[in-house]
mmCIF file of C-alpha atoms in Angstrom:
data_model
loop_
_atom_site.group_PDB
_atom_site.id
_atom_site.type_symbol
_atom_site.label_atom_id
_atom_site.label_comp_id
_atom_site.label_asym_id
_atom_site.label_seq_id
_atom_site.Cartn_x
_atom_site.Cartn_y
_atom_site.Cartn_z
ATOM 1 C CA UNK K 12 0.000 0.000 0.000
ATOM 2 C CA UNK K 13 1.398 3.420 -1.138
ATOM 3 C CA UNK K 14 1.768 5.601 1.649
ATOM 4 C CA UNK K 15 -0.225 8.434 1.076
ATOM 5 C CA UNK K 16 -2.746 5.343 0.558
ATOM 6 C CA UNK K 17 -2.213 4.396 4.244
ATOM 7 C CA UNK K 18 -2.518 7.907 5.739
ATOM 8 C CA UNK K 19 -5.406 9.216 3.724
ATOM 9 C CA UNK K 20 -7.339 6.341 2.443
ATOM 10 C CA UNK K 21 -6.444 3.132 4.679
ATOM 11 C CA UNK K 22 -9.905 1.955 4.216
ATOM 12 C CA UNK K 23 -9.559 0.883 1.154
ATOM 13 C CA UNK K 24 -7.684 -2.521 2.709
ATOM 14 C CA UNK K 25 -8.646 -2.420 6.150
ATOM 15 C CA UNK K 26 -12.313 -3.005 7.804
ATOM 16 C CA UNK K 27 -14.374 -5.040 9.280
ATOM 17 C CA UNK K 28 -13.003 -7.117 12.675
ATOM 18 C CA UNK K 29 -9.795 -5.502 12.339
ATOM 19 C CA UNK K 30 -9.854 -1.965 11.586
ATOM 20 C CA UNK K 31 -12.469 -2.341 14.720
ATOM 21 C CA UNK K 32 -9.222 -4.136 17.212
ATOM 22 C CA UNK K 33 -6.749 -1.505 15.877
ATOM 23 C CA UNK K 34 -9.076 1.296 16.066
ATOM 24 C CA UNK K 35 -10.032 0.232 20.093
ATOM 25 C CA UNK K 36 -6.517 0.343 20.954
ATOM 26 C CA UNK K 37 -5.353 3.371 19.194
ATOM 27 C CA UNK K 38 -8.349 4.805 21.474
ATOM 28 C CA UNK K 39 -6.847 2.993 24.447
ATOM 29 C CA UNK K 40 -3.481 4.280 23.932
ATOM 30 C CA UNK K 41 -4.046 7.775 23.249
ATOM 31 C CA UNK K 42 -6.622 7.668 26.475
ATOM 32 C CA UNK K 43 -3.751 5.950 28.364
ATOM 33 C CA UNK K 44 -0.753 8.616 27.448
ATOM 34 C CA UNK K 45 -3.448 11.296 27.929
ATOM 35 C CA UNK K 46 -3.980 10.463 31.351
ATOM 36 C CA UNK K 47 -0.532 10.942 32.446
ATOM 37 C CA UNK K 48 -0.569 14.567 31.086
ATOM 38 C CA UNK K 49 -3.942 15.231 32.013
ATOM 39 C CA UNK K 50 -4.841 15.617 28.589
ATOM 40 C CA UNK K 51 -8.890 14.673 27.804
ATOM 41 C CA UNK K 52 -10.584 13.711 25.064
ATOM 42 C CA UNK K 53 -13.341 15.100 25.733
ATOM 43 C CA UNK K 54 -15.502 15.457 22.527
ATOM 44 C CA UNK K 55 -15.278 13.957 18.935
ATOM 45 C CA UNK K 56 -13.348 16.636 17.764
ATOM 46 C CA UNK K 57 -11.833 17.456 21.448
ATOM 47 C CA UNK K 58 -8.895 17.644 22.948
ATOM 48 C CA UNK K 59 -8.091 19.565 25.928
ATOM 49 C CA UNK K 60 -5.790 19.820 29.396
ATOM 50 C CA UNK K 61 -8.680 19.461 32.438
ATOM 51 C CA UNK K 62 -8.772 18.150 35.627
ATOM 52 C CA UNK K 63 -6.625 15.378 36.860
ATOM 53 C CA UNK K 64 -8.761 11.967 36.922
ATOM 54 C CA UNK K 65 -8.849 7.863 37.094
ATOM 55 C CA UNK K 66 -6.953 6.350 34.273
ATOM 56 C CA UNK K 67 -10.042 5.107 33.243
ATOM 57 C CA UNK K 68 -12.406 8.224 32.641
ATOM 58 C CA UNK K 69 -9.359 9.727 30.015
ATOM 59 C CA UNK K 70 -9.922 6.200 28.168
ATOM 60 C CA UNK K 71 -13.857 5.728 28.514
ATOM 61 C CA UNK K 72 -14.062 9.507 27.533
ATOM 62 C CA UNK K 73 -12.388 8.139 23.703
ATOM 63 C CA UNK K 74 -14.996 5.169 23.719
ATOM 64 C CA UNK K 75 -17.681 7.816 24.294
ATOM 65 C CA UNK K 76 -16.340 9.866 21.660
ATOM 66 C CA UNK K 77 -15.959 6.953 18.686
ATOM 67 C CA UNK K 78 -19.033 5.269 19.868
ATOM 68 C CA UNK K 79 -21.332 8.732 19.804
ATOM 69 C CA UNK K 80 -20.116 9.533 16.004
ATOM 70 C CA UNK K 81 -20.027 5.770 14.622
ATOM 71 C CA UNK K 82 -23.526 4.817 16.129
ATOM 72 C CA UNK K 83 -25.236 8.235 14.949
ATOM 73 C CA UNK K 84 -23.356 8.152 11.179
ATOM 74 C CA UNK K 85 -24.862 4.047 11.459
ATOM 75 C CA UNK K 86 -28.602 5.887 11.482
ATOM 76 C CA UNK K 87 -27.538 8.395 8.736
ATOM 77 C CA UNK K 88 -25.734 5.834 6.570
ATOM 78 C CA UNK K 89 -28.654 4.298 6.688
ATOM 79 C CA UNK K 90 -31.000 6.708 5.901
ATOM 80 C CA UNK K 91 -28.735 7.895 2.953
ATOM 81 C CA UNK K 92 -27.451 4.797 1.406
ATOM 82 C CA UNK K 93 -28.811 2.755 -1.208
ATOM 83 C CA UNK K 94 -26.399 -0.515 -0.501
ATOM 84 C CA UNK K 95 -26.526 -3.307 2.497
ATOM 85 C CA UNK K 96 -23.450 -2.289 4.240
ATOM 86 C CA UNK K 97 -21.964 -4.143 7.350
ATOM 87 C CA UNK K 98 -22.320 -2.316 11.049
ATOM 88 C CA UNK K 99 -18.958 -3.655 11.923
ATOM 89 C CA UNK K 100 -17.194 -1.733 8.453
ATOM 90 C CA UNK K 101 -18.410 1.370 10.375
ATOM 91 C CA UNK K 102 -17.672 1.373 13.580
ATOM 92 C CA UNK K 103 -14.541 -0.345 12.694
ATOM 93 C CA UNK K 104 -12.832 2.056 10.665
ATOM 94 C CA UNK K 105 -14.183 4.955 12.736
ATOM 95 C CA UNK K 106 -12.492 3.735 15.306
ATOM 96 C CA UNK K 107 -9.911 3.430 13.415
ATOM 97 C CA UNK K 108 -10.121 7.115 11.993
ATOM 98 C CA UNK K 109 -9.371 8.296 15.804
ATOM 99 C CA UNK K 110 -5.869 7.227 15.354
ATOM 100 C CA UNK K 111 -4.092 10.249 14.428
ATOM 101 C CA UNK K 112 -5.255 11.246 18.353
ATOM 102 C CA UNK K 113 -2.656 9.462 19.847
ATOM 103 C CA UNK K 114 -0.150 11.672 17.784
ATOM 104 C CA UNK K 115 -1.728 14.414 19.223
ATOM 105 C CA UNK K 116 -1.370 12.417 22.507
ATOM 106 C CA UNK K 117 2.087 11.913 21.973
ATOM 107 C CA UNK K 118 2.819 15.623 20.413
ATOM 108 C CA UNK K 119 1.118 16.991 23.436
ATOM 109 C CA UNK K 120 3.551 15.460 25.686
ATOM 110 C CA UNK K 121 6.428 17.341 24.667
ATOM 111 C CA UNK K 122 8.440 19.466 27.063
ATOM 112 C CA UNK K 123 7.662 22.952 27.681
ATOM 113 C CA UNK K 124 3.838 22.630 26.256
ATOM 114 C CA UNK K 125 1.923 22.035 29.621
ATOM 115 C CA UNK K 126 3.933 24.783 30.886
ATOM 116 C CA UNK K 127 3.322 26.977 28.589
ATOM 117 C CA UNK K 128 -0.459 25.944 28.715
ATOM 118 C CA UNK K 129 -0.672 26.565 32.406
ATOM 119 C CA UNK K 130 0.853 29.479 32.479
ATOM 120 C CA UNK K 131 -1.004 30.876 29.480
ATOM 121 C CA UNK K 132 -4.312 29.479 31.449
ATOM 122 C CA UNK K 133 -2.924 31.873 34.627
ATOM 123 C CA UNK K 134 -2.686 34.615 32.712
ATOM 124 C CA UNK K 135 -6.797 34.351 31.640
ATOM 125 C CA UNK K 136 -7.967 33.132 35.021
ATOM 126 C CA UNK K 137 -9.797 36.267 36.787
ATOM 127 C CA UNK K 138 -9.668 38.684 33.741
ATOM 128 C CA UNK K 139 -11.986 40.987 33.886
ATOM 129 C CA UNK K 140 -14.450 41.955 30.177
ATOM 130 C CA UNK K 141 -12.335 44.243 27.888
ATOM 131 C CA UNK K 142 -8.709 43.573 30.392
ATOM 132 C CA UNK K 143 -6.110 42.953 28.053
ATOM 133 C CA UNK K 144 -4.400 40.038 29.128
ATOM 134 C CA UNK K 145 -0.334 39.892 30.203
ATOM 135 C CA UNK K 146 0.903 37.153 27.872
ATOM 136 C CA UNK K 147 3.481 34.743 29.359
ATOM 137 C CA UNK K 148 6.938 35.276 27.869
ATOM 138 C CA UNK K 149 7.684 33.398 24.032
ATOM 139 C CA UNK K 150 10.213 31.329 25.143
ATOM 140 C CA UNK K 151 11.243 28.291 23.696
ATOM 141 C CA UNK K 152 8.147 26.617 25.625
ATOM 142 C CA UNK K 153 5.908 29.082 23.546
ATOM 143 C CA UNK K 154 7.395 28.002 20.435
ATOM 144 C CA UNK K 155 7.046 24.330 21.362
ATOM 145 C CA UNK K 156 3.421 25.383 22.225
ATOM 146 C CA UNK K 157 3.016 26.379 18.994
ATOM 147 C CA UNK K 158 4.417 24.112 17.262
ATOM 148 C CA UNK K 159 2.333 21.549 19.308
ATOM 149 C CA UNK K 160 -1.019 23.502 18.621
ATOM 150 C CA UNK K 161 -0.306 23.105 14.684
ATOM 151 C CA UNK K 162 -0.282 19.564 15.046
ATOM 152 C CA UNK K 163 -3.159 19.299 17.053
ATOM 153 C CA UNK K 164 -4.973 21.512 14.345
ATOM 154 C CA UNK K 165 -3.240 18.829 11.361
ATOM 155 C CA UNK K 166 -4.250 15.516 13.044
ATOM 156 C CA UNK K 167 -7.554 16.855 14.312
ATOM 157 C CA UNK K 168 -7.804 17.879 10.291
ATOM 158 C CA UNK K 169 -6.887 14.861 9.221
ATOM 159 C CA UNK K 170 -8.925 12.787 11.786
ATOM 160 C CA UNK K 171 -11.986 14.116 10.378
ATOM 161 C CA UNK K 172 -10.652 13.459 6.799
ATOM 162 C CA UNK K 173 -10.700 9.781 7.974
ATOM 163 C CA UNK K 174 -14.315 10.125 9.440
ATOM 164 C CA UNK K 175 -15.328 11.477 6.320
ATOM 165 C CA UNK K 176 -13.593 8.441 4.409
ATOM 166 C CA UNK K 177 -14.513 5.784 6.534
ATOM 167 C CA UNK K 178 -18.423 7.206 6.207
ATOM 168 C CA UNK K 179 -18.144 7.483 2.478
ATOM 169 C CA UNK K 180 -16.455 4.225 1.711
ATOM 170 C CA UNK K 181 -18.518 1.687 4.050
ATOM 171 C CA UNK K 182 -22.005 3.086 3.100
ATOM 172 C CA UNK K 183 -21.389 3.665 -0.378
ATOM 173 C CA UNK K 184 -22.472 7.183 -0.365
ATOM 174 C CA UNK K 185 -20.892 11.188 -1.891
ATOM 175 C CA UNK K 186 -22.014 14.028 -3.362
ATOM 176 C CA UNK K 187 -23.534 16.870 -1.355
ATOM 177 C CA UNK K 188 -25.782 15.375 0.101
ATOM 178 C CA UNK K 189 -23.532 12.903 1.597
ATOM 179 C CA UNK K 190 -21.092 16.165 3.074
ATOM 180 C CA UNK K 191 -23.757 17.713 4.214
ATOM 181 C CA UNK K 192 -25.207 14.661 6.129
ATOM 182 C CA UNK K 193 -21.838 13.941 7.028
ATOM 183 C CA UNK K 194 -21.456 17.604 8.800
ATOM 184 C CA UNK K 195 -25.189 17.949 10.675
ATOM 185 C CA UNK K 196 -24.286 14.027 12.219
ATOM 186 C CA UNK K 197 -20.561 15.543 13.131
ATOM 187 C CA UNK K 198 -22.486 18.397 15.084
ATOM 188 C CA UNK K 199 -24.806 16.129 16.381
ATOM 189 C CA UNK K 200 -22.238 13.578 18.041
ATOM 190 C CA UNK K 201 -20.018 16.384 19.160
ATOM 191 C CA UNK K 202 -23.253 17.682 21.360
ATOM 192 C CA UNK K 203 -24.038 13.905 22.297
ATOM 193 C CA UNK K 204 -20.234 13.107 23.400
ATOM 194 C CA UNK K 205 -20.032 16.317 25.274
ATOM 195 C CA UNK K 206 -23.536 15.318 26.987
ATOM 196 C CA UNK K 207 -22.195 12.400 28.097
ATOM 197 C CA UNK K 208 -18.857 13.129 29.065
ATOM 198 C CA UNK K 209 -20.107 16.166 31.350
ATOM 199 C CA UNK K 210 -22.706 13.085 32.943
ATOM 200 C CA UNK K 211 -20.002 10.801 33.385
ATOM 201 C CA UNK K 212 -18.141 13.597 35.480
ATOM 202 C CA UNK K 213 -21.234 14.483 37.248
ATOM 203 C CA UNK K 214 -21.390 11.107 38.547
ATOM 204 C CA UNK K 215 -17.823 10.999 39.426
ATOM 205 C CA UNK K 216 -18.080 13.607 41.878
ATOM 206 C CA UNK K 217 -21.436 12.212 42.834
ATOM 207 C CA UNK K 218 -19.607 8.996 43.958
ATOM 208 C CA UNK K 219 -16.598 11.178 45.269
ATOM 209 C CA UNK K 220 -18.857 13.357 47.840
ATOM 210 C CA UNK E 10 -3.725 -9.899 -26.180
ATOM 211 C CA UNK E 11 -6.537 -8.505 -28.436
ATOM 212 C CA UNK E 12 -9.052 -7.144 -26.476
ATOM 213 C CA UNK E 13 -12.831 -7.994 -27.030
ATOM 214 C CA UNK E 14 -14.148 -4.577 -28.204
ATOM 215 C CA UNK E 15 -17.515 -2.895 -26.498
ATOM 216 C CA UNK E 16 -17.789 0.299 -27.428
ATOM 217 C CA UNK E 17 -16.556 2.152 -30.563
ATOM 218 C CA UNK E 18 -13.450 3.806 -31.127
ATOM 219 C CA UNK E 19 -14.770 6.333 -32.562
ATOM 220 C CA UNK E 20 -17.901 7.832 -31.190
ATOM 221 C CA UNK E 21 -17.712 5.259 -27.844
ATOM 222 C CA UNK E 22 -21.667 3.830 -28.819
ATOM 223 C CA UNK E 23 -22.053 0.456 -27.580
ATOM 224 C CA UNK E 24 -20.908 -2.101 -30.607
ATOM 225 C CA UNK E 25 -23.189 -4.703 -31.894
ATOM 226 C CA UNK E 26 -22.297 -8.037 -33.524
ATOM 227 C CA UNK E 27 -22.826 -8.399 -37.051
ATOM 228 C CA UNK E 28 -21.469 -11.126 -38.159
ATOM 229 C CA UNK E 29 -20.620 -14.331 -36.732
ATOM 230 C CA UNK E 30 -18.527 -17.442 -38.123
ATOM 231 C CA UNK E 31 -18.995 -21.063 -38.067
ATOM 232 C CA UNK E 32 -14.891 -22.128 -37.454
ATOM 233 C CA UNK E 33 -15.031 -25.380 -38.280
ATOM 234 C CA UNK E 34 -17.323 -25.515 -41.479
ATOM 235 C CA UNK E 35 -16.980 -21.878 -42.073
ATOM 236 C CA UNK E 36 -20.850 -20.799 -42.462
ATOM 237 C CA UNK E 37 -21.708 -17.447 -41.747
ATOM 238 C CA UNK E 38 -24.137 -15.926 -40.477
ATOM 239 C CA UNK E 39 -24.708 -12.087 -40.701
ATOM 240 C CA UNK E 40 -27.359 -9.623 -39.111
ATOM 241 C CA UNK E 41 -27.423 -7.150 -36.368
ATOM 242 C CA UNK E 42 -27.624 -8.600 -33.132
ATOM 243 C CA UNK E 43 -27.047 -6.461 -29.659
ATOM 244 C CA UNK E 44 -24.554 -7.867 -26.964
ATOM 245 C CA UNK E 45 -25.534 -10.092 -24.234
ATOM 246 C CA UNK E 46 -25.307 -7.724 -21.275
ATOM 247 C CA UNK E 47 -22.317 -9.303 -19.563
ATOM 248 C CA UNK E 48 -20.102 -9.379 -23.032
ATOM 249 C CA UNK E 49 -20.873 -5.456 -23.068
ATOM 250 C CA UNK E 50 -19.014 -4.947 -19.926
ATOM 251 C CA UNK E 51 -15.642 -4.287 -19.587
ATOM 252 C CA UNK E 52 -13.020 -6.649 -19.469
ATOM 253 C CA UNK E 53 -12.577 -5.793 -15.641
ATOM 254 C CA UNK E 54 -16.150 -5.936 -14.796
ATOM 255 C CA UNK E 55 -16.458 -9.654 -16.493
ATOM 256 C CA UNK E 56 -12.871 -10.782 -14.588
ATOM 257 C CA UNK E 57 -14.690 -9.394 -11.697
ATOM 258 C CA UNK E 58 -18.099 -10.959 -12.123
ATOM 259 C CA UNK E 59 -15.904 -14.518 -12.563
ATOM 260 C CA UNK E 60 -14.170 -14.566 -9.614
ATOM 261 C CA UNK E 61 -17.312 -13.312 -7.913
ATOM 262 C CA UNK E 62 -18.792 -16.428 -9.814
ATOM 263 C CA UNK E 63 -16.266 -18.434 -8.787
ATOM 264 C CA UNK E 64 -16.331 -17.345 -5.049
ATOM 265 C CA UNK E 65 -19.841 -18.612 -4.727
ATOM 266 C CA UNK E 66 -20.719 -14.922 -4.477
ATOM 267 C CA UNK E 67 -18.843 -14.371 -1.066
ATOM 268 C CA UNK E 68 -17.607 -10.477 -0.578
ATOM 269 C CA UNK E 69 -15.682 -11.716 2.363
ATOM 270 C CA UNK E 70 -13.834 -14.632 -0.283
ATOM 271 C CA UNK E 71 -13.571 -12.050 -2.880
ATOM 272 C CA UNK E 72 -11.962 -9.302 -0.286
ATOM 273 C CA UNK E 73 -9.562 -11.720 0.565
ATOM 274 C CA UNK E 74 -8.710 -12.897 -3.120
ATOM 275 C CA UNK E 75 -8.041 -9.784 -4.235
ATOM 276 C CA UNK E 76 -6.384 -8.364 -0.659
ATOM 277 C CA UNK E 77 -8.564 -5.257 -0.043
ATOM 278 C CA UNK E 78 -11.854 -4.743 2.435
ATOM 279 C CA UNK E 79 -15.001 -6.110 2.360
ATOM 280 C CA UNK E 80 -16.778 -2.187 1.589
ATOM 281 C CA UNK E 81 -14.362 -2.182 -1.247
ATOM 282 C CA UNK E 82 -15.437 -5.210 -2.563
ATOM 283 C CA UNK E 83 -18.982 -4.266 -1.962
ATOM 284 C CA UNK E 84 -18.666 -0.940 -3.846
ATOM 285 C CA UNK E 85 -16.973 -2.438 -6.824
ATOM 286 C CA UNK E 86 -20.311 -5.008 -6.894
ATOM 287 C CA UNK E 87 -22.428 -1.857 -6.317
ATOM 288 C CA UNK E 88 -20.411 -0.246 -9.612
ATOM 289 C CA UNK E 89 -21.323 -3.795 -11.914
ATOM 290 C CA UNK E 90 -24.791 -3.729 -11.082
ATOM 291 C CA UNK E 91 -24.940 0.076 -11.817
ATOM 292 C CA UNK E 92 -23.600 -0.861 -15.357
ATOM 293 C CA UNK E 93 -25.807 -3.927 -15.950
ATOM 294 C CA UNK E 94 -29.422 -1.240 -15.481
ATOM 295 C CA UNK E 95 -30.628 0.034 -18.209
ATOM 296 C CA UNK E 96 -29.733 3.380 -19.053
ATOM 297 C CA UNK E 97 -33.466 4.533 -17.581
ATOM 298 C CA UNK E 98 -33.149 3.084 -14.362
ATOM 299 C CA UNK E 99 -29.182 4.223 -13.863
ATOM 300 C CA UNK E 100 -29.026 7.416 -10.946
#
């Protein structure tokens, strides 16, 4: 397989039973390097340094995420397409399409960027409407920082790309309709996974008080 | 190899069989007659519909056969059947 075949368009060889295994532990391992940074998924299309939590919740909150997305584009796919496509194709390779998180995972852990984060986060916290804030110094953390946020903003890119593909390929569907399904069902999960996520903390602290 | 031709070279219309040839006593007979609807296909669409054939009609045999995923497989069915509608009925 070419390799802009493999980045881009993987599903074109892998599906099914496998691209379901490989997707679940790509979700595992980016939830797993996550936690020890602090670093949630918190969303399909989130990422974000929160609250320190059990291992578990940082992985459960990427099973939330792939499972709100593949189960709603299962209803639109169909709705939409004209072809008996297989369940497991699509949860599979969307699953699989959440890979390019533990990049981010990994990207995220690189010296300097929590620092930079935190500090950048202390320089918001208690601003008052219309203070200008006092921006921590652009150090070599900042540029890590930003060099960091750029990759988020390519692999979140390119993680969607893969939703996209992984929609299109298993149900047999394009065109603008497609896209524009495609989009509204995005929204849709990213509402439902948030939902979720913020009920799954409730009950944490529920249990914790 | 020559290549069974489908379509014409020149203005890409579906071909039709005029005349066909006895080999063995060398009779011929000659009229217009229209493709059978798998002969009209192309080559690839017939060397898929054989090993689909062949398969017993499994996606899952076929996607292994020819090393790429089941959807892939499916589509490629989905893009055969499109071909064998008539024109009216085609999206």
């Amino acid at each position: 397989m070419k390799t802009t075949q493999l980045l881009f368009s993987p599903f074109h060889r892998i599906a099914g039973g496998g691209a379901l295994v490989s997707g679940m532990v790509g979700i595992g391992l980016a939830g797993l390097i996550g936690s020890a940074q602090g670093l949630h998924f918190d969303g399909v299309l989130d990422v974000h340094v929160g609250k320190k939590a059990p291992g578990w919740v940082f992985v459960v909150e990427g099973f939330i995420s792939w499972l709100s997305l593949a189960l709603l584009l299962l209803v639109a796919g169909r709705l939409l397409s004209k072809t008996a496509f297989r369940s497991i194709d699509l949860l599979g390779t969307q699953a699989l399409a959440r890979w390019p998180m533990v990049l981010t995972a990994l990207a995220c852990s690189a010296p300097g960027f929590h620092r930079y984060s935190h500090a950048l986060m202390q320089s918001l916290v208690g601003l008052k409407p219309g203070q200008v804030p006092s921006m921590p110094a652009f150090g070599a953390d900042g540029i890590v920082f930003g060099l960091v946020t750029l990759l988020i903003l390519a692999c979140t890119g390119w993680m969607v790309l893969l939703m996209w593909k992984s929609f299109s390929h298993c149900c047999n569907v394009r065109g603008g309709k497609a896209v524009g399904l495609f989009i509204i069902t995005l929204l849709l999960a990213e509402a439902l996974s948030k939902l979720l996520i913020g009920r799954l903390f409730l009950l944490l602290e529920t249990a914790a008080s | 190899m020559k290549r069974f031709p489908v379509t014409c070279p020149s203005c890409e219309q579906q071909l039709q069989v005029k005349r066909l040839t006895c080999d063995r006593c060398g009779t011929e007979v000659e009229g217009i007659y229209p493709l059978p609807q798998l002969a009209a296909l192309s080559a690839e669409d017939q060397a898929f519909i054989c090993e689909f054939v062949k398969t017993s009609g499994s996606l899952k045999e076929m996607a292994a056969l020819l090393k790429v995923s089941y959807p892939t497989v499916r589509n490629r069915l989905d893009e055969v059947i499109a071909r064998l509608q008539p024109p009216s009925a085609q999206p």
